[in-house]
Amino acid sequence: MESSELAPVKLSVSNLTKYFGDLEVLRDVSTNMRRGEFISIVGPSGCGKTTFLRIIGGLEQSDSGEARLDERKISGPGKDRGFVFQQDNLLPWRTVRSNTGIGPEINGEKGPEQHHRIERLLKLVGLGGFEEYYPRQLSGGMRQRVNLARALAVDPDLLLMDEPFSALDAQTREIMQTELMRIWEEGRKTVLFVTHQIDEAVYLSDRVLVFARRPGRIQEVVEIDLPRPRPLSLKRTPQFVAYVDHIWKLIEDDVRASVLEEHA
Amino acid sequence: MTTEAHPRAAKASVPATHRHKTQRHKKASGFWADHGWALTSVAIGLSIWEIISRFLIGNKLFLAAPSQVAVAFVELAGSGELQKHAWVSSLEFFWGYTSACILGVALGLVMASSKIAKQMLDPWVAGLYATPTVALAPLFILWFGIGIFSKIVVVALLVIFPVVINTEAGLRTTSPQLIETVRSFGANRRQIFLKVSLPSALPFIFAGFKLGIGRGLIGVVVAELFGARAGLGQMISQSAETFNMPALFAGVTLLAFAGIAMTSSFSWLERRLIPWRD
Ligand SMILES: Nc1ncnc2c1ncn2[C@@H]1O[C@H](COP(=O)(O)OP(=O)(O)OP(=O)(O)O)[C@@H](O)[C@H]1O
Ligand SMILES: [Mg+2]
């Protein structure tokens, strides 16, 4: 898209390397993200996707290389980033409203405008009317919506999502994909999205980073040149299927190896 | 099956307030339905007791019938005797119990937040929790005198360990994922503690408080048995010496009711303070 090509660089990652003990988890990962871009990461299990996201989120330190957000070096968590975890990790003793507002609360932002913002966000993710519910009263899909709203509540520059829909059933998942697209079209946040599902990555993204494993590194960057907004029916077009096939071929051998390893 | 559908549609068909009501409705299905069998069982038990003591034993010195206990209860209350003893015991329990709860939570916090403190305190806590410390009651009476202070110490000693252990365990078992989540929003240590660890440990802490009630009551009575000027334990031991079984049972019954009343008010408080649990 024209606008994103002109947009300034939001996140720049250069030569990121990470070890866990002797295990080299990430080797020399470099990439740039422009403001408003939606980028997905796919790759076989254990290739370091989560680790990469956690480093960007400031939850993990890299061993060499660096990540910069708006020119500032990332050294810890911050309110310029919102993390959507795979498990919804909602605090069971807080209502939907209070869970959603925890980010601003931690940053000491209170008051009526915050209250209205949370209200608006919950409507945006389709949870208007459920503000006073406790997490145990919600379905999995609804909990993930709260998880998303909570990350959006800090109004982050960069939204980091680690397989946020993987715990959902197939139908709910597709609905969540379209909802995420709708929300993203409204705010145009910069999003870094990890998934195992290749079609999800293609459907959502401007670009897909295909990771290889042992050590984890970027194997190829696939530009997804499909018009937006994207209806679900797009998933059945030959173009779309060609993207999915292409990415699948890239990671097939790696995935096989990792599956065999897990069963060994 | 997907319960998800569309939340807006779900909201339209089942408004929030309505859902709450249906849930509450199911729970509160009437006093009789909830407690009917319990009451029946107590009534049968009391009848059997009455029959055995009246017709099989027939000796008040050996076993008092519930009706005789009730009479003794009324008499003791009428003379103000019962109130006097109950008041002394309540004071001992109250001070011992509250100080143990406060101290216990504090110690639990220290143990949960410092590895060294935990390692240093662990053997003492584990050892003293397992020891029947009531057996040391005579010693405390020797040290602190026959007044209420020695009893407060015994109660506190019995109550504090379950509170410490539960507080520490509750804080320690806080889900690391939840901690990480608030950390990702930039929470500092204090915020992590207040917003995650403490609320998540609350049910455990309450369980410790509840365990402490029974132990505290035992502490009061046993300490008083070993030497006291007043108190329900003292009243019980005196009744035993004079073979006044109805009075003995009246004291025991009062203690049992105190225990039940405190435990159930704690459960009530727990439901208030921990509404997110079923
Ligand atoms: N805290 C840790 N300590 C030691 N090793 C770790 C740690 N976290 C991750 N690893 C290892 O690093 C590698 C990459 O893990 P990571 O979770 O980043 O993979 P992933 O690509 O997200 O996998 P998945 O797709 O299964 O979620 C794995 O081999 C994992 O065992
Ligand atoms: Mg992962």
Coordinates of C-alpha atoms and ligand atoms in Angstrom, one line a residue:
Chain A
M1 CA 0.0 0.0 0.0
E2 CA 1.2 3.5 -0.8
S3 CA 0.7 5.0 2.6
S4 CA 2.7 2.3 4.4
E5 CA 5.5 2.6 2.0
L6 CA 5.8 6.3 2.9
A7 CA 5.3 5.7 6.6
P8 CA 8.3 6.1 8.8
V9 CA 10.1 3.1 10.4
K10 CA 8.5 2.2 13.7
L11 CA 10.5 -0.8 14.7
S12 CA 14.0 -1.6 13.6
V13 CA 15.6 -4.9 14.6
S14 CA 19.3 -5.4 13.8
N15 CA 21.3 -8.6 14.2
L16 CA 19.4 -9.9 17.2
T17 CA 20.9 -13.0 18.7
K18 CA 19.7 -15.0 21.6
Y19 CA 21.0 -18.0 23.5
F20 CA 19.3 -20.0 26.2
G21 CA 22.4 -21.7 27.8
D22 CA 24.1 -23.4 24.9
L23 CA 21.0 -23.4 22.7
E24 CA 21.2 -20.7 20.0
V25 CA 17.5 -19.7 19.7
L26 CA 17.8 -16.7 17.4
R27 CA 20.7 -15.9 15.0
D28 CA 21.2 -12.5 13.5
V29 CA 17.6 -11.5 13.0
S30 CA 17.2 -8.2 11.3
T31 CA 14.0 -6.6 10.1
N32 CA 12.2 -3.3 9.8
M33 CA 8.6 -2.4 10.4
R34 CA 6.9 0.7 9.2
R35 CA 4.2 2.5 11.1
G36 CA 0.8 0.9 10.5
E37 CA 2.2 -2.3 9.1
F38 CA 0.7 -5.6 10.0
I39 CA 3.5 -8.3 10.0
S40 CA 3.1 -11.9 10.9
I41 CA 5.7 -14.4 11.9
V42 CA 5.3 -18.1 11.0
G43 CA 7.7 -20.9 11.5
P44 CA 8.0 -24.4 13.0
S45 CA 7.5 -25.0 16.7
G46 CA 10.6 -24.0 18.7
C47 CA 12.1 -21.7 16.1
G48 CA 12.1 -18.8 18.5
K49 CA 8.9 -16.8 17.5
T50 CA 7.8 -16.3 21.1
T51 CA 11.4 -15.5 22.2
F52 CA 11.6 -12.9 19.4
L53 CA 8.3 -11.3 20.4
R54 CA 9.3 -11.3 24.1
I55 CA 12.6 -9.5 23.3
I56 CA 10.6 -6.8 21.4
G57 CA 8.2 -6.7 24.3
G58 CA 11.1 -6.2 26.7
L59 CA 10.3 -9.3 28.7
E60 CA 13.6 -10.9 27.6
Q61 CA 17.0 -9.6 26.9
S62 CA 18.9 -10.4 23.7
D63 CA 22.6 -11.5 23.8
S64 CA 23.6 -9.3 21.0
G65 CA 22.1 -7.0 18.4
E66 CA 19.3 -4.6 19.3
A67 CA 15.7 -3.6 18.7
R68 CA 14.7 0.0 18.5
L69 CA 11.2 1.4 18.7
D70 CA 11.0 4.9 17.3
E71 CA 14.8 5.1 17.5
R72 CA 14.7 4.3 21.2
K73 CA 16.5 1.1 22.2
I74 CA 14.2 -1.4 23.9
S75 CA 15.5 -2.5 27.3
G76 CA 12.4 -3.4 29.2
P77 CA 8.6 -3.5 29.0
G78 CA 6.8 -0.2 28.4
K79 CA 3.5 1.3 27.7
D80 CA 4.4 2.0 24.1
R81 CA 3.9 -1.7 23.5
G82 CA 0.8 -3.9 24.2
F83 CA 1.2 -7.6 24.6
V84 CA -1.5 -10.1 23.7
F85 CA -0.5 -13.5 25.1
Q86 CA -1.6 -16.9 23.8
Q87 CA -3.3 -17.6 27.1
D88 CA -5.7 -14.8 27.9
N89 CA -4.1 -14.4 31.3
L90 CA -7.0 -12.4 32.6
L91 CA -7.0 -11.7 36.4
P92 CA -9.8 -13.8 37.7
W93 CA -10.7 -11.4 40.5
R94 CA -11.2 -8.5 38.1
T95 CA -14.2 -7.8 35.9
V96 CA -14.0 -7.3 32.2
R97 CA -13.8 -3.6 32.7
S98 CA -11.2 -3.7 35.4
N99 CA -9.1 -6.2 33.5
T100 CA -9.2 -4.0 30.4
G101 CA -8.1 -1.0 32.4
I102 CA -5.1 -2.5 34.2
G103 CA -2.5 -1.0 31.8
P104 CA -3.6 2.6 32.2
E105 CA -4.1 1.9 35.9
I106 CA -0.5 0.7 36.3
N107 CA 0.7 3.8 34.4
G108 CA -1.3 5.9 36.9
E109 CA -3.9 7.1 34.4
K110 CA -7.3 7.4 35.8
G111 CA -10.4 9.6 35.5
P112 CA -13.5 9.9 33.5
E113 CA -11.8 10.0 30.1
Q114 CA -10.0 6.7 30.8
H115 CA -13.4 5.3 31.8
H116 CA -14.9 6.3 28.5
R117 CA -11.9 5.0 26.6
I118 CA -12.3 1.6 28.2
E119 CA -16.0 1.7 27.5
R120 CA -15.4 2.5 23.8
L121 CA -12.7 -0.2 23.5
L122 CA -15.0 -2.9 24.9
K123 CA -17.6 -1.8 22.4
L124 CA -15.0 -2.0 19.7
V125 CA -14.1 -5.6 20.5
G126 CA -17.8 -6.4 20.8
L127 CA -18.1 -6.7 24.5
G128 CA -20.4 -3.9 25.3
G129 CA -22.8 -5.0 28.0
F130 CA -20.3 -7.5 29.5
E131 CA -18.3 -4.9 31.5
E132 CA -19.1 -6.3 34.9
Y133 CA -18.6 -10.0 34.1
Y134 CA -15.8 -12.0 35.6
P135 CA -13.5 -13.9 33.3
R136 CA -15.0 -17.3 34.4
Q137 CA -18.4 -16.1 33.1
L138 CA -17.0 -15.6 29.6
S139 CA -16.4 -17.9 26.6
G140 CA -12.9 -18.4 25.3
G141 CA -13.5 -16.1 22.4
M142 CA -14.8 -13.4 24.6
R143 CA -11.8 -13.7 26.9
Q144 CA -9.5 -13.3 24.0
R145 CA -11.4 -10.1 23.1
V146 CA -10.8 -8.8 26.6
N147 CA -7.1 -9.8 26.2
L148 CA -7.0 -7.7 23.0
A149 CA -8.9 -4.8 24.5
R150 CA -6.5 -4.8 27.4
A151 CA -3.5 -4.5 25.1
L152 CA -5.2 -1.7 23.1
A153 CA -6.1 0.2 26.3
V154 CA -2.6 1.5 26.8
D155 CA -2.9 2.9 23.2
P156 CA 0.4 1.2 22.2
D157 CA 2.5 2.1 19.3
L158 CA 3.2 -1.5 18.7
L159 CA 0.9 -4.4 19.3
L160 CA 2.6 -7.7 19.9
M161 CA 0.4 -10.8 19.5
D162 CA 1.6 -14.3 20.3
E163 CA -0.8 -16.9 18.8
P164 CA -3.7 -15.1 20.3
F165 CA -6.4 -17.2 18.6
S166 CA -4.8 -20.6 18.9
A167 CA -6.9 -21.7 21.8
L168 CA -10.1 -21.0 19.9
D169 CA -12.2 -23.3 17.7
A170 CA -12.0 -22.8 14.0
Q171 CA -15.2 -20.8 13.5
T172 CA -14.5 -18.5 16.4
R173 CA -11.0 -18.1 15.2
E174 CA -12.2 -16.9 11.7
I175 CA -14.6 -14.4 13.3
M176 CA -11.8 -13.1 15.5
Q177 CA -9.6 -12.7 12.4
T178 CA -12.2 -10.5 10.7
E179 CA -12.8 -8.6 13.9
L180 CA -9.1 -8.0 14.3
M181 CA -8.9 -6.7 10.7
R182 CA -11.9 -4.4 11.4
I183 CA -10.2 -3.0 14.5
W184 CA -6.9 -2.7 12.8
E185 CA -8.4 -0.8 9.8
E186 CA -9.9 1.6 12.3
G187 CA -6.7 2.4 14.3
R188 CA -3.9 1.3 12.0
K189 CA -1.7 0.2 14.8
T190 CA 1.6 -1.4 14.0
V191 CA 1.1 -5.1 14.7
L192 CA 3.5 -8.0 15.0
F193 CA 1.6 -11.2 15.0
V194 CA 2.9 -14.7 15.7
T195 CA 0.9 -17.7 14.4
H196 CA 1.2 -21.3 13.4
Q197 CA -1.6 -21.0 10.9
I198 CA -0.3 -19.9 7.6
D199 CA -3.6 -18.9 6.2
E200 CA -4.2 -16.7 9.2
A201 CA -0.8 -15.0 8.6
V202 CA -1.6 -14.4 4.9
Y203 CA -5.1 -13.2 5.5
L204 CA -4.0 -10.6 8.1
S205 CA -0.7 -9.4 7.0
D206 CA 1.1 -6.9 4.8
R207 CA 4.2 -9.1 5.1
V208 CA 5.0 -12.5 6.5
L209 CA 8.3 -13.3 8.1
V210 CA 9.0 -17.0 7.6
F211 CA 11.3 -18.3 10.3
A212 CA 13.6 -21.3 10.1
R213 CA 14.8 -23.2 13.1
R214 CA 18.1 -24.4 14.6
P215 CA 19.0 -21.6 14.9
G216 CA 15.9 -19.4 14.6
R217 CA 16.4 -16.9 11.8
I218 CA 14.4 -15.2 9.0
Q219 CA 14.3 -17.5 6.0
E220 CA 12.2 -15.3 3.7
V221 CA 10.0 -12.3 3.9
V222 CA 6.8 -12.7 1.8
E223 CA 5.0 -9.6 0.7
I224 CA 1.3 -10.2 0.7
D225 CA 0.0 -8.1 -2.2
L226 CA -3.8 -8.6 -1.6
P227 CA -6.2 -5.7 -1.6
R228 CA -7.8 -4.5 1.6
P229 CA -10.3 -4.7 3.2
R230 CA -10.2 -8.4 2.8
P231 CA -13.3 -10.5 3.0
L232 CA -13.1 -14.1 4.3
S233 CA -14.0 -15.3 0.8
L234 CA -10.5 -14.1 -0.2
K235 CA -9.2 -17.2 1.4
R236 CA -10.6 -19.3 -1.4
T237 CA -9.0 -17.3 -4.3
P238 CA -6.1 -18.8 -6.2
Q239 CA -3.8 -15.9 -5.3
F240 CA -4.4 -16.5 -1.6
V241 CA -3.9 -20.2 -1.9
A242 CA -0.7 -19.6 -3.8
Y243 CA 0.7 -17.5 -1.0
V244 CA -0.2 -20.2 1.5
D245 CA 1.4 -23.0 -0.6
H246 CA 4.5 -21.0 -1.1
I247 CA 5.0 -20.4 2.7
W248 CA 4.1 -24.0 3.5
K249 CA 6.8 -25.3 1.1
L250 CA 9.3 -23.0 2.8
I251 CA 8.7 -24.4 6.3
E252 CA 7.6 -28.0 5.4
D253 CA 10.9 -29.7 6.0
D254 CA 11.5 -27.8 9.2
V255 CA 8.1 -28.5 10.5
R256 CA 8.5 -32.2 9.8
A257 CA 11.8 -32.3 11.6
S258 CA 10.4 -30.5 14.6
V259 CA 7.3 -32.8 14.8
L260 CA 9.5 -35.9 14.6
E261 CA 11.7 -34.5 17.3
E262 CA 8.8 -33.9 19.6
H263 CA 7.6 -37.4 19.2
A264 CA 11.0 -39.0 19.5
Chain B
M1 CA -19.9 -26.4 19.6
T2 CA -19.3 -22.7 19.8
T3 CA -20.8 -20.7 22.6
E4 CA -19.2 -17.7 21.1
A5 CA -21.6 -16.8 18.3
H6 CA -21.7 -13.0 18.2
P7 CA -21.4 -11.3 21.6
R8 CA -23.8 -8.6 20.5
A9 CA -26.4 -11.2 19.6
A10 CA -25.7 -13.0 22.9
K11 CA -26.2 -9.8 24.7
A12 CA -29.5 -9.2 23.1
S13 CA -30.9 -12.6 24.0
V14 CA -29.5 -12.8 27.5
P15 CA -29.0 -9.4 29.1
A16 CA -26.2 -9.2 31.7
T17 CA -28.5 -8.6 34.7
H18 CA -30.8 -11.4 33.8
R19 CA -27.9 -13.9 33.7
H20 CA -26.8 -12.9 37.1
K21 CA -30.3 -13.4 38.5
T22 CA -30.7 -16.9 37.1
Q23 CA -27.4 -17.9 38.6
R24 CA -28.3 -16.5 42.0
H25 CA -31.7 -18.1 41.8
K26 CA -30.2 -21.6 41.4
K27 CA -28.0 -21.2 44.4
A28 CA -30.5 -19.8 46.9
S29 CA -33.1 -22.6 46.6
G30 CA -34.6 -22.0 50.1
F31 CA -33.4 -22.6 53.7
W32 CA -35.1 -26.0 54.0
A33 CA -33.7 -27.4 50.8
D34 CA -30.2 -26.3 51.8
H35 CA -30.2 -27.3 55.5
G36 CA -33.2 -29.7 55.9
W37 CA -31.1 -32.9 56.1
A38 CA -28.6 -31.4 58.4
L39 CA -31.3 -30.3 60.8
T40 CA -32.9 -33.6 60.6
S41 CA -29.7 -35.4 61.4
V42 CA -29.0 -33.1 64.4
A43 CA -32.5 -33.7 65.7
I44 CA -32.1 -37.5 65.4
G45 CA -28.7 -37.4 67.1
L46 CA -30.0 -35.3 70.0
S47 CA -32.9 -37.6 70.4
I48 CA -30.7 -40.7 70.6
W49 CA -28.5 -38.9 73.1
E50 CA -31.5 -38.0 75.2
I51 CA -32.8 -41.6 75.1
I52 CA -29.5 -43.2 75.9
S53 CA -28.7 -40.9 78.8
R54 CA -32.2 -40.9 80.3
F55 CA -33.2 -44.6 79.9
L56 CA -30.0 -46.6 79.4
I57 CA -27.6 -44.8 81.7
G58 CA -29.9 -42.7 83.8
N59 CA -27.1 -41.2 85.8
K60 CA -26.5 -37.5 85.5
L61 CA -23.0 -37.9 86.9
F62 CA -22.1 -40.0 83.9
L63 CA -23.8 -38.5 81.0
A64 CA -26.2 -35.5 80.9
A65 CA -29.1 -35.5 78.6
P66 CA -29.5 -32.6 76.1
S67 CA -32.6 -31.4 78.1
Q68 CA -30.5 -31.3 81.3
V69 CA -27.7 -29.5 79.5
A70 CA -30.3 -26.9 78.3
V71 CA -31.5 -26.4 81.8
A72 CA -27.9 -26.0 83.1
F73 CA -27.3 -23.5 80.2
V74 CA -30.3 -21.4 81.2
E75 CA -29.3 -21.5 84.9
L76 CA -25.7 -20.5 84.2
A77 CA -26.8 -17.7 81.9
G78 CA -29.4 -16.6 84.4
S79 CA -26.8 -16.2 87.2
G80 CA -24.4 -14.4 84.8
E81 CA -21.8 -17.1 85.4
L82 CA -21.7 -18.3 81.8
Q83 CA -21.3 -14.7 80.5
K84 CA -18.4 -14.0 82.8
H85 CA -16.5 -17.1 81.7
A86 CA -17.4 -16.6 78.0
W87 CA -16.2 -13.0 78.2
V88 CA -12.8 -14.0 79.5
S89 CA -12.4 -16.7 76.9
S90 CA -13.5 -14.4 74.2
L91 CA -10.9 -11.8 75.2
E92 CA -8.2 -14.4 75.2
F93 CA -9.3 -15.8 71.9
F94 CA -9.7 -12.4 70.3
W95 CA -6.3 -11.0 71.2
G96 CA -4.5 -14.3 70.5
Y97 CA -6.3 -14.9 67.2
T98 CA -6.0 -11.4 65.8
S99 CA -2.4 -10.9 66.7
A100 CA -1.6 -14.3 65.2
C101 CA -3.4 -13.5 62.0
I102 CA -1.6 -10.1 61.6
L103 CA 1.8 -11.5 62.5
G104 CA 1.2 -14.7 60.5
V105 CA 0.3 -12.8 57.3
A106 CA 3.4 -10.5 57.9
L107 CA 5.7 -13.5 58.3
G108 CA 4.2 -15.2 55.3
L109 CA 4.9 -12.1 53.2
V110 CA 8.5 -12.0 54.4
M111 CA 8.9 -15.7 53.6
A112 CA 7.4 -15.3 50.2
S113 CA 9.5 -12.3 49.3
S114 CA 12.9 -13.4 50.5
K115 CA 14.6 -16.7 49.8
I116 CA 16.9 -16.3 52.8
A117 CA 14.0 -15.5 55.2
K118 CA 12.2 -18.6 53.9
Q119 CA 15.1 -20.9 54.3
M120 CA 15.7 -19.6 57.8
L121 CA 12.1 -19.7 59.0
D122 CA 11.0 -22.9 57.2
P123 CA 12.4 -25.4 59.8
W124 CA 10.8 -23.4 62.7
V125 CA 7.5 -23.0 61.0
A126 CA 7.3 -26.7 59.9
G127 CA 8.6 -28.0 63.2
L128 CA 6.3 -25.9 65.4
Y129 CA 3.3 -26.5 63.2
A130 CA 3.7 -30.2 63.6
T131 CA 4.4 -30.0 67.3
P132 CA 1.3 -30.2 69.6
T133 CA 2.2 -26.9 71.2
V134 CA -0.9 -27.0 73.5
A135 CA 1.3 -29.4 75.5
L136 CA 3.5 -26.4 76.3
A137 CA 0.6 -24.5 77.9
P138 CA 1.6 -25.3 81.5
L139 CA 5.0 -23.8 80.7
F140 CA 3.4 -20.6 79.4
I141 CA 1.3 -20.4 82.5
L142 CA 4.5 -20.8 84.6
W143 CA 6.1 -18.0 82.6
F144 CA 3.3 -15.6 82.0
G145 CA 1.1 -16.2 85.0
I146 CA -2.4 -17.5 85.5
G147 CA -4.1 -14.5 84.0
I148 CA -5.2 -14.0 80.4
F149 CA -1.9 -13.2 78.9
S150 CA -0.6 -16.8 79.0
K151 CA -3.7 -17.9 77.2
I152 CA -3.3 -15.3 74.5
V153 CA 0.2 -16.6 73.9
V154 CA -1.0 -20.2 73.6
V155 CA -3.8 -19.2 71.2
A156 CA -1.5 -17.1 69.1
L157 CA 1.1 -19.9 68.9
L158 CA -1.6 -22.4 67.7
V159 CA -3.1 -20.0 65.2
I160 CA -0.1 -18.4 63.7
F161 CA 1.4 -21.4 61.8
P162 CA -1.5 -22.3 59.5
V163 CA -1.7 -18.6 58.7
V164 CA 2.0 -18.3 57.9
I165 CA 2.0 -21.4 55.8
N166 CA -1.1 -20.6 53.9
T167 CA 0.0 -17.0 53.2
E168 CA 3.4 -18.1 52.0
A169 CA 2.0 -20.9 49.8
G170 CA -0.7 -18.6 48.4
L171 CA 1.8 -15.9 47.4
R172 CA 4.3 -18.4 46.1
T173 CA 1.8 -20.2 43.9
T174 CA 0.7 -17.0 42.1
S175 CA 0.6 -17.8 38.4
P176 CA 3.8 -16.7 36.8
Q177 CA 1.9 -15.9 33.6
L178 CA -0.3 -13.4 35.4
I179 CA 2.7 -11.8 36.9
E180 CA 4.3 -11.6 33.5
T181 CA 1.2 -10.1 32.0
V182 CA 1.1 -7.1 34.4
R183 CA 4.9 -6.9 34.1
S184 CA 4.4 -6.5 30.3
F185 CA 2.4 -3.4 31.1
G186 CA 5.4 -2.0 33.1
A187 CA 4.2 -2.8 36.6
N188 CA 6.8 -2.5 39.3
R189 CA 7.4 -4.9 42.2
R190 CA 4.9 -3.2 44.4
Q191 CA 2.2 -3.1 41.8
I192 CA 2.8 -6.8 41.0
F193 CA 2.4 -7.6 44.6
L194 CA -0.7 -5.5 45.2
K195 CA -2.5 -6.2 41.9
V196 CA -1.6 -9.9 41.4
S197 CA 0.1 -11.8 44.2
L198 CA -2.1 -10.5 47.1
P199 CA -5.5 -11.0 45.5
S200 CA -4.4 -14.4 44.2
A201 CA -3.3 -15.4 47.6
L202 CA -6.4 -14.2 49.3
P203 CA -8.3 -17.4 49.2
F204 CA -5.3 -19.2 50.7
I205 CA -5.0 -16.7 53.4
F206 CA -8.6 -17.0 54.3
A207 CA -8.3 -20.8 54.5
G208 CA -5.5 -20.2 57.0
F209 CA -7.7 -17.9 59.0
K210 CA -10.4 -20.6 59.0
L211 CA -8.1 -23.3 60.1
G212 CA -6.9 -21.1 62.9
I213 CA -10.4 -20.8 64.4
G214 CA -10.6 -24.4 65.6
R215 CA -7.0 -24.4 66.7
G216 CA -7.5 -21.2 68.6
L217 CA -10.5 -22.5 70.5
I218 CA -8.6 -25.6 71.5
G219 CA -5.8 -23.3 72.7
V220 CA -8.2 -21.3 74.9
V221 CA -9.8 -24.3 76.5
V222 CA -6.7 -26.3 77.1
A223 CA -4.7 -23.4 78.4
E224 CA -7.5 -22.6 80.8
L225 CA -7.7 -26.3 81.9
F226 CA -4.1 -26.0 83.1
G227 CA -4.8 -23.1 85.3
A228 CA -7.0 -20.0 85.1
R229 CA -9.2 -17.8 87.3
A230 CA -12.0 -17.7 84.8
G231 CA -13.0 -18.7 81.3
L232 CA -15.0 -21.5 79.7
G233 CA -12.1 -24.0 80.0
Q234 CA -11.8 -23.2 83.7
M235 CA -15.6 -23.6 84.1
I236 CA -15.5 -26.9 82.3
S237 CA -12.7 -28.3 84.4
Q238 CA -14.4 -27.1 87.6
S239 CA -17.6 -28.8 86.5
A240 CA -15.7 -32.0 85.8
E241 CA -14.2 -31.9 89.3
T242 CA -17.6 -31.5 90.9
F243 CA -19.2 -34.0 88.6
N244 CA -21.6 -31.3 87.3
M245 CA -22.0 -32.9 83.8
P246 CA -24.8 -30.6 82.6
A247 CA -22.6 -27.5 83.2
L248 CA -19.6 -29.2 81.6
F249 CA -21.7 -29.9 78.5
A250 CA -23.1 -26.4 78.5
G251 CA -19.6 -25.1 78.3
V252 CA -18.6 -27.4 75.5
T253 CA -21.8 -26.7 73.6
L254 CA -21.2 -23.0 73.8
L255 CA -17.7 -23.5 72.4
A256 CA -19.0 -25.6 69.6
F257 CA -21.5 -22.9 68.7
A258 CA -18.8 -20.2 68.8
G259 CA -16.7 -22.3 66.4
I260 CA -19.5 -22.8 64.0
A261 CA -20.6 -19.2 64.2
M262 CA -17.1 -17.9 63.5
T263 CA -16.4 -20.4 60.7
S264 CA -19.6 -19.6 58.9
S265 CA -19.2 -15.8 59.3
F266 CA -15.8 -16.3 57.7
S267 CA -17.3 -18.2 54.9
W268 CA -19.8 -15.3 54.4
L269 CA -17.0 -12.8 54.5
E270 CA -15.0 -14.9 52.0
R271 CA -17.9 -14.9 49.5
R272 CA -18.1 -11.1 49.9
L273 CA -14.3 -10.5 49.5
I274 CA -13.7 -13.2 46.9
P275 CA -16.7 -12.9 44.6
W276 CA -14.8 -14.1 41.6
R277 CA -14.8 -17.7 42.9
D278 CA -17.7 -20.1 42.6
Ligands
LIG1 N1 13.1 -19.5 29.3 C1 13.7 -20.5 28.5 N2 14.8 -21.2 28.9 C2 15.4 -22.1 28.2 N3 15.0 -22.4 26.9 C3 14.0 -21.7 26.4 C4 13.3 -20.7 27.2 N4 12.3 -20.2 26.4 C5 12.4 -20.8 25.2 N5 13.4 -21.7 25.2 C6 13.8 -22.6 24.1 O1 14.0 -21.7 23.0 C7 13.5 -22.3 21.8 C8 12.5 -21.3 21.1 O2 11.4 -21.2 22.0 P1 10.1 -20.3 21.6 O3 9.1 -20.4 22.6 O4 10.6 -19.0 21.2 O5 9.7 -21.0 20.2 P2 8.3 -20.8 19.4 O6 8.8 -20.5 18.0 O7 7.5 -19.7 20.0 O8 7.6 -22.2 19.5 P3 6.1 -22.5 19.4 O9 5.7 -22.3 18.0 O10 6.0 -23.9 19.9 O11 5.4 -21.6 20.4 C9 12.9 -23.6 22.2 O12 13.8 -24.6 21.9 C10 12.7 -23.5 23.7 O13 12.9 -24.8 24.3
MG2 MG 5.6 -19.7 20.9

